[in-house]
Amino acid sequence: MKNLFLVLIIMLGFLGMGQAQDYQSAVGVRLGYPLSATYKMFLNETAAVEGYVGFRSRFGFTEIRVNAAYQIHNAIESVDGLKWYYGAGPGLALFSYKSGFVNDSGGIGIALSGYIGLEYTLADTPVSFSADWVPTYILGGVSGFGASSGAIAVRYILGR
């Protein structure tokens, strides 16, 4: 049973390997929750890593988040340049809360995020767009599950 599970995992990892990637690396912004700077790099035809640093502040709550993700991209054959992707990755959340009264606090949380989204790369312009949903579980600090994270990203493709 373990061998069958391992074979299935390997097969899923190689799904779509015959499709060419649209770019090697890109840098840009993630317009979402939190607002972030992002860098994405493809490791092979379908696998990519993305890192981003984000900031948000509202009603005395301030958070800086650093995340990394491993993503698998699969082409949507009916539309050139369009892919769907999924993945997961760790993160670090640094936060503080200042109410102006009592019980000001701060801390560090370890995050584990899942990713599912769409990415579209323009054919003649070095720009890609993506939209994703990033459900996240944070341990420590402001612990718990949150399903409200995600972003629309715009990236400039490097070296194209």
PDB file of C-alpha atoms in Angstrom:
ATOM      1  CA  MET A   1       0.000   0.000   0.000  1.00  0.00           C
ATOM      2  CA  LYS A   2       2.860   2.375   0.817  1.00  0.00           C
ATOM      3  CA  ASN A   3       4.464   1.665  -2.568  1.00  0.00           C
ATOM      4  CA  LEU A   4       1.200   2.413  -4.396  1.00  0.00           C
ATOM      5  CA  PHE A   5       0.878   5.710  -2.515  1.00  0.00           C
ATOM      6  CA  LEU A   6       4.488   6.638  -3.401  1.00  0.00           C
ATOM      7  CA  VAL A   7       3.918   5.826  -7.088  1.00  0.00           C
ATOM      8  CA  LEU A   8       0.759   7.981  -7.122  1.00  0.00           C
ATOM      9  CA  ILE A   9       2.624  10.922  -5.555  1.00  0.00           C
ATOM     10  CA  ILE A  10       5.428  10.642  -8.115  1.00  0.00           C
ATOM     11  CA  MET A  11       2.952  10.434 -10.993  1.00  0.00           C
ATOM     12  CA  LEU A  12       1.102  13.523  -9.778  1.00  0.00           C
ATOM     13  CA  GLY A  13       4.395  15.401  -9.544  1.00  0.00           C
ATOM     14  CA  PHE A  14       5.203  14.627 -13.179  1.00  0.00           C
ATOM     15  CA  LEU A  15       1.752  15.446 -14.576  1.00  0.00           C
ATOM     16  CA  GLY A  16       2.147  18.009 -17.316  1.00  0.00           C
ATOM     17  CA  MET A  17       5.938  17.742 -17.546  1.00  0.00           C
ATOM     18  CA  GLY A  18       5.764  17.827 -21.364  1.00  0.00           C
ATOM     19  CA  GLN A  19       4.443  21.396 -21.372  1.00  0.00           C
ATOM     20  CA  ALA A  20       6.933  24.232 -21.669  1.00  0.00           C
ATOM     21  CA  GLN A  21       7.011  26.863 -18.968  1.00  0.00           C
ATOM     22  CA  ASP A  22       6.242  30.434 -19.965  1.00  0.00           C
ATOM     23  CA  TYR A  23       9.127  31.989 -17.996  1.00  0.00           C
ATOM     24  CA  GLN A  24      11.991  31.208 -15.616  1.00  0.00           C
ATOM     25  CA  SER A  25      11.566  33.905 -12.931  1.00  0.00           C
ATOM     26  CA  ALA A  26       9.471  36.976 -12.178  1.00  0.00           C
ATOM     27  CA  VAL A  27       9.162  39.705  -9.559  1.00  0.00           C
ATOM     28  CA  GLY A  28       6.108  41.737  -8.617  1.00  0.00           C
ATOM     29  CA  VAL A  29       3.378  42.538  -6.124  1.00  0.00           C
ATOM     30  CA  ARG A  30       0.582  40.530  -4.551  1.00  0.00           C
ATOM     31  CA  LEU A  31      -2.419  42.788  -4.069  1.00  0.00           C
ATOM     32  CA  GLY A  32      -4.279  41.068  -1.310  1.00  0.00           C
ATOM     33  CA  TYR A  33      -4.216  40.049   2.282  1.00  0.00           C
ATOM     34  CA  PRO A  34      -1.492  40.954   3.125  1.00  0.00           C
ATOM     35  CA  LEU A  35      -0.108  43.386   0.532  1.00  0.00           C
ATOM     36  CA  SER A  36       3.191  41.761  -0.500  1.00  0.00           C
ATOM     37  CA  ALA A  37       6.303  41.871  -2.674  1.00  0.00           C
ATOM     38  CA  THR A  38       6.809  38.547  -4.483  1.00  0.00           C
ATOM     39  CA  TYR A  39       9.464  36.590  -6.372  1.00  0.00           C
ATOM     40  CA  LYS A  40       8.614  33.418  -8.308  1.00  0.00           C
ATOM     41  CA  MET A  41      11.052  30.984  -9.923  1.00  0.00           C
ATOM     42  CA  PHE A  42      10.373  27.815 -11.890  1.00  0.00           C
ATOM     43  CA  LEU A  43      12.523  24.804 -10.985  1.00  0.00           C
ATOM     44  CA  ASN A  44      11.396  22.775 -14.008  1.00  0.00           C
ATOM     45  CA  GLU A  45       8.491  22.662 -16.463  1.00  0.00           C
ATOM     46  CA  THR A  46       5.754  22.561 -13.822  1.00  0.00           C
ATOM     47  CA  ALA A  47       7.299  23.104 -10.383  1.00  0.00           C
ATOM     48  CA  ALA A  48       7.852  26.603  -9.036  1.00  0.00           C
ATOM     49  CA  VAL A  49       8.825  28.229  -5.757  1.00  0.00           C
ATOM     50  CA  GLU A  50       7.411  31.544  -4.690  1.00  0.00           C
ATOM     51  CA  GLY A  51       8.502  33.731  -1.813  1.00  0.00           C
ATOM     52  CA  TYR A  52       6.834  36.859  -0.584  1.00  0.00           C
ATOM     53  CA  VAL A  53       6.997  39.410   2.201  1.00  0.00           C
ATOM     54  CA  GLY A  54       3.772  41.118   3.197  1.00  0.00           C
ATOM     55  CA  PHE A  55       2.556  43.837   5.516  1.00  0.00           C
ATOM     56  CA  ARG A  56      -0.846  44.740   6.912  1.00  0.00           C
ATOM     57  CA  SER A  57      -2.027  47.121   9.578  1.00  0.00           C
ATOM     58  CA  ARG A  58      -5.527  47.839  10.811  1.00  0.00           C
ATOM     59  CA  PHE A  59      -7.062  49.140  14.047  1.00  0.00           C
ATOM     60  CA  GLY A  60      -3.844  48.800  16.051  1.00  0.00           C
ATOM     61  CA  PHE A  61      -3.023  45.328  14.698  1.00  0.00           C
ATOM     62  CA  THR A  62       0.165  45.174  12.620  1.00  0.00           C
ATOM     63  CA  GLU A  63       1.579  42.089  10.933  1.00  0.00           C
ATOM     64  CA  ILE A  64       4.614  41.321   8.815  1.00  0.00           C
ATOM     65  CA  ARG A  65       4.460  37.958   7.086  1.00  0.00           C
ATOM     66  CA  VAL A  66       7.189  36.051   5.248  1.00  0.00           C
ATOM     67  CA  ASN A  67       6.012  33.047   3.216  1.00  0.00           C
ATOM     68  CA  ALA A  68       7.470  30.472   0.850  1.00  0.00           C
ATOM     69  CA  ALA A  69       5.501  28.104  -1.365  1.00  0.00           C
ATOM     70  CA  TYR A  70       6.187  25.106  -3.550  1.00  0.00           C
ATOM     71  CA  GLN A  71       3.675  25.079  -6.415  1.00  0.00           C
ATOM     72  CA  ILE A  72       2.756  22.665  -9.199  1.00  0.00           C
ATOM     73  CA  HIS A  73       1.492  24.352 -12.395  1.00  0.00           C
ATOM     74  CA  ASN A  74      -0.695  22.627 -14.974  1.00  0.00           C
ATOM     75  CA  ALA A  75      -1.650  24.104 -18.331  1.00  0.00           C
ATOM     76  CA  ILE A  76      -5.254  24.683 -19.278  1.00  0.00           C
ATOM     77  CA  GLU A  77      -5.004  23.472 -22.865  1.00  0.00           C
ATOM     78  CA  SER A  78      -7.920  25.485 -24.254  1.00  0.00           C
ATOM     79  CA  VAL A  79      -6.280  28.872 -23.421  1.00  0.00           C
ATOM     80  CA  ASP A  80      -2.653  29.669 -24.338  1.00  0.00           C
ATOM     81  CA  GLY A  81      -0.718  31.052 -21.373  1.00  0.00           C
ATOM     82  CA  LEU A  82      -3.277  30.015 -18.731  1.00  0.00           C
ATOM     83  CA  LYS A  83      -2.343  27.573 -15.959  1.00  0.00           C
ATOM     84  CA  TRP A  84      -3.884  26.434 -12.726  1.00  0.00           C
ATOM     85  CA  TYR A  85      -1.682  25.636  -9.753  1.00  0.00           C
ATOM     86  CA  TYR A  86      -1.712  24.213  -6.275  1.00  0.00           C
ATOM     87  CA  GLY A  87       0.868  23.948  -3.554  1.00  0.00           C
ATOM     88  CA  ALA A  88       1.835  24.479   0.059  1.00  0.00           C
ATOM     89  CA  GLY A  89       4.492  26.158   2.109  1.00  0.00           C
ATOM     90  CA  PRO A  90       5.639  27.526   5.463  1.00  0.00           C
ATOM     91  CA  GLY A  91       5.610  31.062   6.719  1.00  0.00           C
ATOM     92  CA  LEU A  92       6.442  33.300   9.630  1.00  0.00           C
ATOM     93  CA  ALA A  93       4.028  35.902  11.030  1.00  0.00           C
ATOM     94  CA  LEU A  94       5.366  38.710  13.230  1.00  0.00           C
ATOM     95  CA  PHE A  95       2.579  40.697  14.840  1.00  0.00           C
ATOM     96  CA  SER A  96       1.803  43.384  17.386  1.00  0.00           C
ATOM     97  CA  TYR A  97      -1.403  44.768  18.813  1.00  0.00           C
ATOM     98  CA  LYS A  98      -1.615  48.203  20.407  1.00  0.00           C
ATOM     99  CA  SER A  99      -5.031  49.118  21.716  1.00  0.00           C
ATOM    100  CA  GLY A 100      -3.997  52.416  23.311  1.00  0.00           C
ATOM    101  CA  PHE A 101      -5.359  51.177  26.617  1.00  0.00           C
ATOM    102  CA  VAL A 102      -4.125  47.921  28.171  1.00  0.00           C
ATOM    103  CA  ASN A 103      -3.115  44.459  27.044  1.00  0.00           C
ATOM    104  CA  ASP A 104      -0.814  45.533  24.225  1.00  0.00           C
ATOM    105  CA  SER A 105       0.826  42.401  22.851  1.00  0.00           C
ATOM    106  CA  GLY A 106       2.991  40.954  20.135  1.00  0.00           C
ATOM    107  CA  GLY A 107       4.456  37.708  19.041  1.00  0.00           C
ATOM    108  CA  ILE A 108       5.598  35.312  16.381  1.00  0.00           C
ATOM    109  CA  GLY A 109       3.556  32.619  14.688  1.00  0.00           C
ATOM    110  CA  ILE A 110       4.528  29.778  12.388  1.00  0.00           C
ATOM    111  CA  ALA A 111       2.213  29.491   9.382  1.00  0.00           C
ATOM    112  CA  LEU A 112       1.386  26.598   7.081  1.00  0.00           C
ATOM    113  CA  SER A 113      -0.417  27.704   3.920  1.00  0.00           C
ATOM    114  CA  GLY A 114      -2.087  25.931   1.037  1.00  0.00           C
ATOM    115  CA  TYR A 115      -2.365  27.487  -2.432  1.00  0.00           C
ATOM    116  CA  ILE A 116      -4.763  27.089  -5.316  1.00  0.00           C
ATOM    117  CA  GLY A 117      -4.981  29.548  -8.165  1.00  0.00           C
ATOM    118  CA  LEU A 118      -4.814  30.570 -11.807  1.00  0.00           C
ATOM    119  CA  GLU A 119      -1.907  32.229 -13.616  1.00  0.00           C
ATOM    120  CA  TYR A 120      -2.001  33.893 -17.019  1.00  0.00           C
ATOM    121  CA  THR A 121       1.174  34.897 -18.870  1.00  0.00           C
ATOM    122  CA  LEU A 122       0.978  37.365 -21.740  1.00  0.00           C
ATOM    123  CA  ALA A 123       2.513  36.012 -24.951  1.00  0.00           C
ATOM    124  CA  ASP A 124       4.255  39.166 -26.241  1.00  0.00           C
ATOM    125  CA  THR A 125       4.750  41.153 -23.033  1.00  0.00           C
ATOM    126  CA  PRO A 126       6.921  40.143 -20.040  1.00  0.00           C
ATOM    127  CA  VAL A 127       4.034  40.217 -17.575  1.00  0.00           C
ATOM    128  CA  SER A 128       2.092  37.512 -15.751  1.00  0.00           C
ATOM    129  CA  PHE A 129      -1.048  37.768 -13.643  1.00  0.00           C
ATOM    130  CA  SER A 130      -2.330  35.379 -11.024  1.00  0.00           C
ATOM    131  CA  ALA A 131      -5.204  35.049  -8.593  1.00  0.00           C
ATOM    132  CA  ASP A 132      -5.103  32.597  -5.732  1.00  0.00           C
ATOM    133  CA  TRP A 133      -6.708  31.522  -2.500  1.00  0.00           C
ATOM    134  CA  VAL A 134      -4.358  30.819   0.411  1.00  0.00           C
ATOM    135  CA  PRO A 135      -5.991  29.122   3.409  1.00  0.00           C
ATOM    136  CA  THR A 136      -3.562  29.304   6.327  1.00  0.00           C
ATOM    137  CA  TYR A 137      -3.134  27.766   9.752  1.00  0.00           C
ATOM    138  CA  ILE A 138      -0.972  29.701  12.238  1.00  0.00           C
ATOM    139  CA  LEU A 139       0.597  28.166  15.354  1.00  0.00           C
ATOM    140  CA  GLY A 140       1.602  30.586  18.105  1.00  0.00           C
ATOM    141  CA  GLY A 141       0.845  34.268  18.279  1.00  0.00           C
ATOM    142  CA  VAL A 142      -2.618  34.710  16.775  1.00  0.00           C
ATOM    143  CA  SER A 143      -3.183  30.957  16.449  1.00  0.00           C
ATOM    144  CA  GLY A 144      -5.848  29.426  14.309  1.00  0.00           C
ATOM    145  CA  PHE A 145      -7.137  28.731  10.837  1.00  0.00           C
ATOM    146  CA  GLY A 146      -7.920  31.521   8.395  1.00  0.00           C
ATOM    147  CA  ALA A 147      -9.460  31.145   4.965  1.00  0.00           C
ATOM    148  CA  SER A 148      -9.543  34.845   4.059  1.00  0.00           C
ATOM    149  CA  SER A 149      -6.026  35.131   2.592  1.00  0.00           C
ATOM    150  CA  GLY A 150      -5.331  35.325  -1.103  1.00  0.00           C
ATOM    151  CA  ALA A 151      -4.247  37.819  -3.720  1.00  0.00           C
ATOM    152  CA  ILE A 152      -4.181  39.037  -7.248  1.00  0.00           C
ATOM    153  CA  ALA A 153      -0.546  39.250  -8.331  1.00  0.00           C
ATOM    154  CA  VAL A 154       1.151  41.127 -11.145  1.00  0.00           C
ATOM    155  CA  ARG A 155       4.725  40.103 -11.957  1.00  0.00           C
ATOM    156  CA  TYR A 156       7.384  41.366 -14.354  1.00  0.00           C
ATOM    157  CA  ILE A 157       9.124  38.443 -16.068  1.00  0.00           C
ATOM    158  CA  LEU A 158      12.915  38.672 -15.765  1.00  0.00           C
ATOM    159  CA  GLY A 159      15.195  37.901 -18.692  1.00  0.00           C
ATOM    160  CA  ARG A 160      12.533  37.653 -21.358  1.00  0.00           C
TER     161      ARG A 160
END
